[in-house]
């Protein structure tokens, strides 16, 4: 992961690029991704959110289900993420506190995860769980802004694709390892005690201990990036941003967007295109388990095994694609990945049976990692030096703005044709829209060839 031959020293590169390109620093940066899987995979997706809806809120009085409350709480969280992300990243850049901000936000995320230990198996604790999950989601997503912006500090223009792919792969593998530890240590089995540790299920104790383990996991693996990667120096790349108050920050943001529209509309176009196809990529994992069980006959007990295999395949895809990203550019990697997913998804609509789902479902996941990783490097390559936080904040905001699209289209086609299988059409359509929008965006490598 070190800088390639022919790349000048960090002090010859623009501020914020290649400031720390040693292997140990890249590895430390990737460990944050490894640790952050504790929130994404364990807390938000596979374990604690399920505990909240299926156990804590199972006997919730009233006509509104715990699942509905969960959806609404995360929807409110998404609104705050969309509103706060761009101005937060803008301030992190201008004040030269990118690493400090990442440390504070990571610490607050860990605290919110630790607080979930107190959410006992009773509907009286549902509100505590929902608040902690929603607040944790906001803080965690905001932490991703300085983390993604830091990618330029641990890479050079020649190896940023490999660095990004390494980070994504670390996130996938970290999630797999922790999920397996949680499953076999705390969850597997029947009766009043679960897992190899024999923890009691009374009051949801075994799942509450999973939350504590996840918090410790994130905290431990986040530490190296704060020790190895230097703080970003104060930048004047965005005049007025450092001293702007809360409302003034939006004025600075609007000024910068107008400037981008005038000078280089490609950034705006890419943010829109990536928001579309990233929503399609998220939909693949969101509805994968539903399709596996309801359409292709995968046993519910085997869904976790497919999930592990899917994450391994996606991680390998991200690692391999990182090298192609550096050689042929991120746009080509994303284009090939999206086109391949559209083809494979179309085949999935026609085939049936467990074996076909394992083959084509994993083939679909193979291209998810490359598209996600190269999307991040595309934005990093076209972002003006010193404005990484602001642009990755907008990256988070635009992603949230269209996050309704894939779930809505999946539900519409499933309803219109009276079959969950038809929901795949909705996912394929979102990926196709993202691909079409991307085709109009000039690739970063064209800048190099034209210079």
CSV table of C-alpha atoms in Angstrom, one decimal:
chain,number,residue,atom,x,y,z
A,1,UNK,CA,0.0,0.0,0.0
A,2,UNK,CA,3.0,2.3,0.0
A,3,UNK,CA,3.5,5.0,-2.6
A,4,UNK,CA,4.4,3.7,-6.0
A,5,UNK,CA,7.8,4.5,-7.6
A,6,UNK,CA,7.8,7.8,-9.3
A,7,UNK,CA,5.5,9.4,-6.9
A,8,UNK,CA,7.0,12.5,-5.2
A,9,UNK,CA,7.2,12.9,-1.5
A,10,UNK,CA,4.2,14.1,0.4
A,11,UNK,CA,5.4,17.7,0.6
A,12,UNK,CA,5.4,17.9,-3.2
A,13,UNK,CA,1.7,17.0,-3.4
A,14,UNK,CA,-1.3,19.2,-2.8
A,15,UNK,CA,-2.3,19.6,0.9
A,16,UNK,CA,-4.1,16.6,2.2
A,17,UNK,CA,-2.9,14.2,-0.5
A,18,UNK,CA,-0.4,11.5,0.3
A,19,UNK,CA,0.5,13.0,3.7
A,20,UNK,CA,0.8,9.6,5.1
A,21,UNK,CA,1.2,6.8,2.6
A,22,UNK,CA,3.2,4.2,4.6
A,23,UNK,CA,1.8,0.7,4.9
A,24,UNK,CA,1.4,0.9,8.6
A,25,UNK,CA,-0.7,4.1,8.3
A,26,UNK,CA,-2.9,2.6,5.5
A,27,UNK,CA,-3.4,-0.5,7.7
A,28,UNK,CA,-4.3,1.7,10.7
A,29,UNK,CA,-6.8,3.6,8.5
A,30,UNK,CA,-8.3,0.4,7.3
A,31,UNK,CA,-8.7,-0.9,10.9
A,32,UNK,CA,-11.3,1.8,11.5
A,33,UNK,CA,-13.4,0.3,8.7
A,34,UNK,CA,-12.8,-3.2,10.3
A,35,UNK,CA,-14.0,-1.9,13.7
A,36,UNK,CA,-16.9,0.2,12.3
A,37,UNK,CA,-18.6,-3.0,11.1
A,38,UNK,CA,-19.6,-3.5,14.7
A,39,UNK,CA,-22.2,-0.8,14.3
A,40,UNK,CA,-23.3,-1.5,10.7
A,41,UNK,CA,-23.4,-5.3,10.8
A,42,UNK,CA,-24.1,-6.1,14.4
A,43,UNK,CA,-26.1,-3.2,15.8
A,44,UNK,CA,-28.0,-1.8,12.8
A,45,UNK,CA,-28.5,-4.8,10.5
A,46,UNK,CA,-28.3,-8.3,11.8
A,47,UNK,CA,-28.5,-8.4,15.6
A,48,UNK,CA,-29.7,-5.5,17.8
A,49,UNK,CA,-32.3,-4.0,15.5
A,50,UNK,CA,-33.8,-7.5,15.2
A,51,UNK,CA,-33.8,-7.8,19.0
A,52,UNK,CA,-35.6,-4.5,19.3
A,53,UNK,CA,-38.4,-5.4,16.9
A,54,UNK,CA,-38.8,-9.2,17.7
A,55,UNK,CA,-38.1,-9.2,21.4
A,56,UNK,CA,-38.2,-5.8,23.1
A,57,UNK,CA,-41.1,-4.5,21.2
A,58,UNK,CA,-42.9,-7.8,20.6
A,59,UNK,CA,-45.7,-7.1,23.1
A,60,UNK,CA,-45.8,-3.3,22.5
A,61,UNK,CA,-49.4,-2.0,23.2
A,62,UNK,CA,-51.2,-0.1,20.5
A,63,UNK,CA,-51.7,-0.5,16.7
A,64,UNK,CA,-48.2,0.6,15.7
A,65,UNK,CA,-45.6,-2.1,15.5
A,66,UNK,CA,-42.1,-1.9,16.9
A,67,UNK,CA,-40.8,-2.3,13.3
A,68,UNK,CA,-42.8,0.8,12.2
A,69,UNK,CA,-41.3,2.8,15.1
A,70,UNK,CA,-37.8,1.6,14.2
A,71,UNK,CA,-38.3,2.6,10.6
A,72,UNK,CA,-39.6,6.1,11.6
A,73,UNK,CA,-36.7,6.6,14.1
A,74,UNK,CA,-34.1,5.7,11.5
A,75,UNK,CA,-35.9,7.9,9.0
A,76,UNK,CA,-35.6,10.9,11.4
A,77,UNK,CA,-32.0,10.0,11.8
A,78,UNK,CA,-31.5,10.0,8.1
A,79,UNK,CA,-32.9,13.6,7.9
A,80,UNK,CA,-30.4,14.9,10.5
A,81,UNK,CA,-27.6,13.1,8.6
A,82,UNK,CA,-28.6,14.8,5.3
A,83,UNK,CA,-28.8,18.2,7.0
A,84,UNK,CA,-25.6,18.1,9.1
A,85,UNK,CA,-23.2,16.0,7.0
A,86,UNK,CA,-22.0,18.7,4.4
A,87,UNK,CA,-21.5,21.6,6.9
A,88,UNK,CA,-19.8,19.2,9.4
A,89,UNK,CA,-17.3,18.1,6.8
A,90,UNK,CA,-16.8,21.7,5.7
A,91,UNK,CA,-15.9,22.7,9.2
A,92,UNK,CA,-13.6,19.7,9.7
A,93,UNK,CA,-11.6,20.8,6.7
A,94,UNK,CA,-11.4,24.5,7.4
A,95,UNK,CA,-10.4,24.2,11.1
A,96,UNK,CA,-7.8,21.4,10.6
A,97,UNK,CA,-9.6,19.1,13.0
A,98,UNK,CA,-10.4,16.2,10.8
A,99,UNK,CA,-8.8,13.5,13.0
A,100,UNK,CA,-10.0,15.1,16.2
A,101,UNK,CA,-13.5,15.2,14.8
A,102,UNK,CA,-13.3,11.5,13.8
A,103,UNK,CA,-12.0,10.7,17.4
A,104,UNK,CA,-14.9,12.5,19.1
A,105,UNK,CA,-17.6,11.1,16.8
A,106,UNK,CA,-16.2,7.6,17.1
A,107,UNK,CA,-16.2,7.9,20.9
A,108,UNK,CA,-19.8,9.1,20.9
A,109,UNK,CA,-20.8,6.3,18.7
A,110,UNK,CA,-19.1,3.8,21.1
A,111,UNK,CA,-21.0,5.4,24.0
A,112,UNK,CA,-24.3,5.1,22.2
A,113,UNK,CA,-23.6,1.4,21.5
A,114,UNK,CA,-22.6,0.8,25.1
A,115,UNK,CA,-25.9,2.3,26.3
A,116,UNK,CA,-27.8,-0.4,24.4
A,117,UNK,CA,-26.7,-2.8,27.2
A,118,UNK,CA,-29.4,-1.2,29.4
A,119,UNK,CA,-32.2,-2.0,26.9
A,120,UNK,CA,-33.9,-5.0,28.5
A,121,UNK,CA,-36.4,-7.3,27.0
A,122,UNK,CA,-39.5,-5.3,27.8
A,123,UNK,CA,-41.4,-2.8,25.7
A,124,UNK,CA,-40.8,-0.2,28.4
A,125,UNK,CA,-37.2,-0.1,27.1
A,126,UNK,CA,-38.1,0.2,23.4
A,127,UNK,CA,-37.9,3.9,23.4
A,128,UNK,CA,-34.4,4.0,25.0
A,129,UNK,CA,-33.3,1.5,22.3
A,130,UNK,CA,-34.8,3.5,19.4
A,131,UNK,CA,-33.3,6.8,20.7
A,132,UNK,CA,-29.8,5.3,21.1
A,133,UNK,CA,-30.0,3.6,17.8
A,134,UNK,CA,-31.1,6.7,16.0
A,135,UNK,CA,-28.6,9.0,17.7
A,136,UNK,CA,-25.9,6.4,17.1
A,137,UNK,CA,-26.8,6.3,13.4
A,138,UNK,CA,-26.5,10.0,13.0
A,139,UNK,CA,-23.1,10.2,14.8
A,140,UNK,CA,-21.7,7.2,13.0
A,141,UNK,CA,-22.6,8.5,9.6
A,142,UNK,CA,-21.1,11.9,10.5
A,143,UNK,CA,-17.9,10.1,11.5
A,144,UNK,CA,-17.8,8.5,8.1
A,145,UNK,CA,-17.3,12.0,6.6
A,146,UNK,CA,-13.8,12.8,8.0
A,147,UNK,CA,-12.9,9.1,7.7
A,148,UNK,CA,-13.6,9.1,4.0
A,149,UNK,CA,-11.9,12.5,3.6
A,150,UNK,CA,-8.8,11.1,5.3
A,151,UNK,CA,-8.4,8.6,2.5
A,152,UNK,CA,-6.4,11.2,0.6
A,153,UNK,CA,-4.0,11.5,3.5
A,154,UNK,CA,-3.2,7.8,3.4
A,155,UNK,CA,-2.8,7.4,-0.4
A,156,UNK,CA,-1.4,9.0,-3.5
A,157,UNK,CA,-3.1,9.5,-6.8
A,158,UNK,CA,-1.4,6.4,-8.1
A,159,UNK,CA,-2.6,4.0,-5.3
A,160,UNK,CA,-5.9,5.5,-4.0
A,161,UNK,CA,-7.9,2.8,-5.7
A,162,UNK,CA,-6.1,0.0,-3.9
A,163,UNK,CA,-6.3,1.9,-0.6
A,164,UNK,CA,-10.0,2.4,-0.9
A,165,UNK,CA,-10.6,-1.2,-1.9
A,166,UNK,CA,-8.5,-2.3,1.1
A,167,UNK,CA,-10.7,-0.2,3.4
A,168,UNK,CA,-13.9,-1.6,2.0
A,169,UNK,CA,-12.6,-5.2,2.3
A,170,UNK,CA,-11.5,-4.6,5.9
A,171,UNK,CA,-15.1,-3.5,6.6
A,172,UNK,CA,-16.6,-6.6,5.1
A,173,UNK,CA,-14.1,-9.0,6.8
A,174,UNK,CA,-14.5,-7.2,10.1
A,175,UNK,CA,-18.2,-7.6,10.0
A,176,UNK,CA,-17.9,-11.3,9.1
A,177,UNK,CA,-15.5,-12.1,12.0
A,178,UNK,CA,-17.6,-10.2,14.6
A,179,UNK,CA,-20.9,-11.7,13.4
A,180,UNK,CA,-19.5,-15.2,13.7
A,181,UNK,CA,-18.1,-14.4,17.2
A,182,UNK,CA,-21.5,-13.0,18.3
A,183,UNK,CA,-23.4,-15.9,16.8
A,184,UNK,CA,-21.4,-18.8,18.2
A,185,UNK,CA,-20.5,-17.1,21.4
A,186,UNK,CA,-23.8,-15.4,22.4
A,187,UNK,CA,-26.7,-16.4,20.2
A,188,UNK,CA,-26.6,-20.0,18.9
A,189,UNK,CA,-28.7,-22.7,20.6
A,190,UNK,CA,-32.1,-23.0,22.3
A,191,UNK,CA,-33.4,-22.7,25.9
A,192,UNK,CA,-32.5,-20.3,28.6
A,193,UNK,CA,-28.8,-20.1,27.9
A,194,UNK,CA,-27.2,-19.4,24.5
A,195,UNK,CA,-23.8,-19.7,22.8
A,196,UNK,CA,-20.6,-21.3,23.8
A,197,UNK,CA,-20.4,-18.8,26.7
A,198,UNK,CA,-23.7,-20.1,28.1
A,199,UNK,CA,-25.2,-16.6,28.7
A,200,UNK,CA,-28.7,-16.4,30.0
A,201,UNK,CA,-31.5,-15.0,27.8
A,202,UNK,CA,-33.2,-13.5,30.8
A,203,UNK,CA,-34.0,-9.8,30.1
A,204,UNK,CA,-32.2,-10.2,26.8
A,205,UNK,CA,-28.8,-10.4,28.6
A,206,UNK,CA,-27.0,-12.3,25.9
A,207,UNK,CA,-28.0,-9.7,23.2
A,208,UNK,CA,-27.1,-6.9,25.5
A,209,UNK,CA,-23.7,-8.4,25.9
A,210,UNK,CA,-23.4,-8.5,22.2
A,211,UNK,CA,-23.9,-4.7,22.2
A,212,UNK,CA,-21.1,-4.3,24.7
A,213,UNK,CA,-18.8,-6.5,22.7
A,214,UNK,CA,-19.6,-4.5,19.6
A,215,UNK,CA,-18.8,-1.2,21.4
A,216,UNK,CA,-15.4,-2.6,22.7
A,217,UNK,CA,-14.6,-4.0,19.2
A,218,UNK,CA,-15.2,-0.6,17.6
A,219,UNK,CA,-13.2,1.3,20.2
A,220,UNK,CA,-10.2,-1.0,20.1
A,221,UNK,CA,-9.8,-1.1,16.3
A,222,UNK,CA,-10.4,2.6,15.9
A,223,UNK,CA,-7.4,3.6,18.1
A,224,UNK,CA,-4.6,2.9,15.5
A,225,UNK,CA,-5.8,5.5,13.0
A,226,UNK,CA,-5.6,8.2,15.7
A,227,UNK,CA,-2.0,7.2,16.6
A,228,UNK,CA,-0.7,6.7,13.1
A,229,UNK,CA,-2.3,9.2,10.8
A,230,UNK,CA,-1.3,12.9,11.3
A,231,UNK,CA,-3.9,15.7,11.8
A,232,UNK,CA,-4.7,17.7,8.7
A,233,UNK,CA,-3.2,21.3,8.7
A,234,UNK,CA,-5.5,24.2,8.7
A,235,UNK,CA,-6.7,25.0,5.2
A,236,UNK,CA,-7.8,28.2,3.5
A,237,UNK,CA,-9.2,26.3,0.5
A,238,UNK,CA,-12.7,27.3,1.6
A,239,UNK,CA,-12.6,31.0,2.7
A,240,UNK,CA,-14.9,31.9,5.6
A,241,UNK,CA,-15.7,28.3,6.5
A,242,UNK,CA,-13.6,28.2,9.6
A,243,UNK,CA,-15.3,31.2,11.3
A,244,UNK,CA,-18.8,30.6,10.0
A,245,UNK,CA,-21.6,29.9,12.5
A,246,UNK,CA,-24.2,27.2,12.1
A,247,UNK,CA,-26.5,29.2,9.7
A,248,UNK,CA,-23.6,30.9,8.0
A,249,UNK,CA,-22.1,27.5,7.2
A,250,UNK,CA,-25.1,26.9,4.9
A,251,UNK,CA,-24.4,30.1,3.1
A,252,UNK,CA,-20.8,29.0,2.6
A,253,UNK,CA,-22.0,25.7,1.3
A,254,UNK,CA,-24.4,27.3,-1.1
A,255,UNK,CA,-21.6,29.6,-2.3
A,256,UNK,CA,-19.4,26.6,-2.9
A,257,UNK,CA,-22.1,24.7,-4.7
A,258,UNK,CA,-22.7,27.6,-7.1
A,259,UNK,CA,-18.9,27.8,-7.7
A,260,UNK,CA,-18.8,24.1,-8.5
A,261,UNK,CA,-21.7,24.4,-10.9
A,262,UNK,CA,-19.9,27.2,-12.7
A,263,UNK,CA,-16.3,25.8,-12.7
A,264,UNK,CA,-16.9,22.0,-12.8
A,265,UNK,CA,-20.4,20.7,-13.0
A,266,UNK,CA,-19.0,17.1,-13.1
A,267,UNK,CA,-18.9,17.0,-9.3
A,268,UNK,CA,-22.6,17.8,-9.0
A,269,UNK,CA,-23.5,15.3,-11.8
A,270,UNK,CA,-21.4,12.6,-10.1
A,271,UNK,CA,-23.0,13.2,-6.7
A,272,UNK,CA,-26.4,12.7,-8.3
A,273,UNK,CA,-25.4,9.6,-10.3
A,274,UNK,CA,-23.6,8.0,-7.4
A,275,UNK,CA,-26.6,8.6,-5.1
A,276,UNK,CA,-28.8,6.6,-7.6
A,277,UNK,CA,-26.5,3.6,-8.0
A,278,UNK,CA,-25.5,3.5,-4.4
A,279,UNK,CA,-29.1,3.2,-3.4
A,280,UNK,CA,-29.4,0.3,-5.8
A,281,UNK,CA,-26.3,-1.3,-4.2
A,282,UNK,CA,-27.8,-0.9,-0.8
A,283,UNK,CA,-31.0,-2.5,-2.0
A,284,UNK,CA,-29.2,-5.7,-3.0
A,285,UNK,CA,-28.1,-6.3,0.6
A,286,UNK,CA,-31.3,-5.0,2.1
A,287,UNK,CA,-33.6,-7.3,0.2
A,288,UNK,CA,-31.2,-10.2,-0.3
A,289,UNK,CA,-32.3,-12.2,2.7
A,290,UNK,CA,-36.0,-11.6,1.9
A,291,UNK,CA,-35.5,-12.9,-1.6
A,292,UNK,CA,-33.4,-15.9,-0.5
A,293,UNK,CA,-36.1,-17.2,1.9
A,294,UNK,CA,-39.3,-16.2,0.1
A,295,UNK,CA,-38.4,-16.8,-3.5
A,296,UNK,CA,-35.5,-19.2,-3.8
A,297,UNK,CA,-36.2,-21.5,-0.9
A,298,UNK,CA,-33.1,-20.9,1.2
A,299,UNK,CA,-33.7,-22.0,4.8
A,300,UNK,CA,-33.9,-19.2,7.3
A,301,UNK,CA,-31.1,-20.8,9.3
A,302,UNK,CA,-28.8,-20.7,6.2
A,303,UNK,CA,-29.3,-17.0,5.5
A,304,UNK,CA,-26.5,-16.1,7.8
A,305,UNK,CA,-24.2,-18.5,5.9
A,306,UNK,CA,-25.1,-16.8,2.6
A,307,UNK,CA,-24.6,-13.4,4.3
A,308,UNK,CA,-21.1,-14.5,5.3
A,309,UNK,CA,-20.3,-15.8,1.8
A,310,UNK,CA,-21.7,-12.6,0.2
A,311,UNK,CA,-19.5,-10.4,2.3
A,312,UNK,CA,-16.4,-12.5,1.5
A,313,UNK,CA,-17.1,-12.3,-2.2
A,314,UNK,CA,-17.8,-8.5,-2.0
A,315,UNK,CA,-14.6,-8.0,-0.1
A,316,UNK,CA,-12.5,-10.0,-2.6
A,317,UNK,CA,-14.2,-8.0,-5.4
A,318,UNK,CA,-13.2,-4.7,-3.8
A,319,UNK,CA,-9.6,-5.8,-3.3
A,320,UNK,CA,-9.2,-6.9,-6.9
A,321,UNK,CA,-11.0,-4.0,-8.4
A,322,UNK,CA,-8.8,-1.5,-6.4
A,323,UNK,CA,-5.9,-2.4,-8.7
A,324,UNK,CA,-8.0,-1.9,-11.8
A,325,UNK,CA,-9.2,1.4,-10.4
A,326,UNK,CA,-5.6,2.7,-10.3
A,327,UNK,CA,-4.9,1.4,-13.8
A,328,UNK,CA,-7.9,2.2,-15.8
A,329,UNK,CA,-9.8,4.6,-13.6
A,330,UNK,CA,-12.8,4.4,-11.2
A,331,UNK,CA,-15.5,5.2,-13.8
A,332,UNK,CA,-14.6,2.1,-15.9
A,333,UNK,CA,-14.7,-0.1,-12.7
A,334,UNK,CA,-18.1,1.3,-11.7
A,335,UNK,CA,-19.5,1.1,-15.2
A,336,UNK,CA,-18.4,-2.6,-15.6
A,337,UNK,CA,-19.7,-3.4,-12.1
A,338,UNK,CA,-23.1,-1.8,-12.7
A,339,UNK,CA,-23.6,-3.4,-16.1
A,340,UNK,CA,-22.6,-6.8,-14.8
A,341,UNK,CA,-25.1,-6.5,-11.9
A,342,UNK,CA,-27.9,-5.5,-14.3
A,343,UNK,CA,-27.2,-8.6,-16.4
A,344,UNK,CA,-26.9,-10.9,-13.3
A,345,UNK,CA,-30.0,-9.4,-11.8
A,346,UNK,CA,-32.0,-10.0,-14.9
A,347,UNK,CA,-30.9,-13.6,-14.9
A,348,UNK,CA,-32.0,-13.9,-11.3
A,349,UNK,CA,-35.5,-12.8,-12.3
A,350,UNK,CA,-35.8,-15.9,-14.5
A,351,UNK,CA,-34.1,-18.7,-12.5
A,352,UNK,CA,-35.4,-20.6,-9.5
A,353,UNK,CA,-34.0,-22.8,-6.8
A,354,UNK,CA,-31.4,-22.6,-4.0
A,355,UNK,CA,-28.4,-23.5,-6.3
A,356,UNK,CA,-29.2,-20.8,-8.8
A,357,UNK,CA,-29.6,-18.2,-6.0
A,358,UNK,CA,-26.2,-19.2,-4.5
A,359,UNK,CA,-24.5,-18.9,-7.9
A,360,UNK,CA,-26.1,-15.7,-9.2
A,361,UNK,CA,-26.7,-14.1,-5.8
A,362,UNK,CA,-22.9,-14.4,-5.1
A,363,UNK,CA,-22.1,-13.2,-8.6
A,364,UNK,CA,-24.2,-10.1,-7.9
A,365,UNK,CA,-22.4,-9.5,-4.6
A,366,UNK,CA,-19.0,-9.8,-6.4
A,367,UNK,CA,-19.6,-6.4,-8.1
A,368,UNK,CA,-21.1,-4.6,-5.1
A,369,UNK,CA,-17.7,-4.0,-3.4
A,370,UNK,CA,-15.9,-2.7,-6.5
A,371,UNK,CA,-18.8,-0.2,-7.3
A,372,UNK,CA,-18.8,1.1,-3.7
A,373,UNK,CA,-15.0,1.4,-3.4
A,374,UNK,CA,-14.5,3.1,-6.8
A,375,UNK,CA,-17.4,5.5,-6.2
A,376,UNK,CA,-15.4,6.7,-3.2
A,377,UNK,CA,-12.2,7.1,-5.1
A,378,UNK,CA,-14.0,8.8,-8.0
A,379,UNK,CA,-15.1,11.6,-5.7
A,380,UNK,CA,-11.7,11.8,-4.0
A,381,UNK,CA,-9.9,12.2,-7.3
A,382,UNK,CA,-12.1,15.1,-8.5
A,383,UNK,CA,-12.4,17.0,-5.1
A,384,UNK,CA,-10.4,20.2,-4.8
A,385,UNK,CA,-7.6,19.7,-2.2
A,386,UNK,CA,-8.7,20.9,1.3
A,387,UNK,CA,-12.4,20.4,0.5
A,388,UNK,CA,-12.6,16.6,1.0
A,389,UNK,CA,-14.8,16.8,4.1
A,390,UNK,CA,-17.3,19.1,2.5
A,391,UNK,CA,-17.6,17.0,-0.6
A,392,UNK,CA,-17.9,13.7,1.3
A,393,UNK,CA,-20.5,15.4,3.5
A,394,UNK,CA,-22.5,16.1,0.3
A,395,UNK,CA,-21.8,12.5,-0.7
A,396,UNK,CA,-23.6,11.4,2.4
A,397,UNK,CA,-26.4,13.9,1.9
A,398,UNK,CA,-27.2,13.0,-1.7
A,399,UNK,CA,-27.2,9.4,-0.8
A,400,UNK,CA,-29.8,10.0,1.9
A,401,UNK,CA,-31.9,12.1,-0.4
A,402,UNK,CA,-32.7,9.2,-2.7
A,403,UNK,CA,-32.5,6.3,-0.2
A,404,UNK,CA,-36.2,5.8,-0.6
A,405,UNK,CA,-36.0,4.9,-4.3
A,406,UNK,CA,-34.8,1.3,-4.3
A,407,UNK,CA,-37.1,0.2,-1.4
A,408,UNK,CA,-40.1,2.0,-3.0
A,409,UNK,CA,-39.5,0.4,-6.5
A,410,UNK,CA,-38.9,-3.0,-5.0
A,411,UNK,CA,-42.2,-2.8,-3.1
A,412,UNK,CA,-44.1,-1.4,-6.1
A,413,UNK,CA,-43.0,-4.2,-8.6
A,414,UNK,CA,-43.6,-6.9,-5.9
A,415,UNK,CA,-47.1,-5.5,-5.4
A,416,UNK,CA,-47.9,-4.9,-9.0
A,417,UNK,CA,-47.0,-8.4,-10.1
A,418,UNK,CA,-48.1,-10.1,-6.9
A,419,UNK,CA,-44.6,-11.7,-6.4
A,420,UNK,CA,-41.5,-10.8,-4.4
A,421,UNK,CA,-39.4,-12.0,-7.3
A,422,UNK,CA,-40.7,-9.1,-9.4
A,423,UNK,CA,-39.1,-6.7,-6.8
A,424,UNK,CA,-35.8,-7.5,-8.4
A,425,UNK,CA,-36.9,-5.5,-11.4
A,426,UNK,CA,-37.1,-2.4,-9.2
A,427,UNK,CA,-33.5,-2.9,-8.0
A,428,UNK,CA,-32.2,-3.5,-11.5
A,429,UNK,CA,-34.0,-0.3,-12.7
A,430,UNK,CA,-32.3,1.8,-10.0
A,431,UNK,CA,-28.9,0.4,-11.0
A,432,UNK,CA,-29.7,1.2,-14.6
A,433,UNK,CA,-30.7,4.8,-13.8
A,434,UNK,CA,-27.4,5.2,-11.9
A,435,UNK,CA,-25.5,3.8,-14.8
A,436,UNK,CA,-27.1,6.0,-17.4
A,437,UNK,CA,-26.5,9.1,-15.2
A,438,UNK,CA,-22.8,8.1,-14.7
A,439,UNK,CA,-22.2,7.8,-18.5
A,440,UNK,CA,-22.6,11.5,-18.8
A,441,UNK,CA,-19.9,12.3,-16.2
A,442,UNK,CA,-16.3,12.9,-17.4
A,443,UNK,CA,-13.9,10.4,-15.8
A,444,UNK,CA,-11.0,11.7,-13.6
A,445,UNK,CA,-8.4,10.1,-15.9
A,446,UNK,CA,-9.5,12.4,-18.7
A,447,UNK,CA,-8.2,15.3,-16.7
A,448,UNK,CA,-4.8,13.7,-16.7
A,449,UNK,CA,-4.8,12.8,-20.4
A,450,UNK,CA,-5.9,16.4,-21.3
A,451,UNK,CA,-3.4,18.2,-19.1
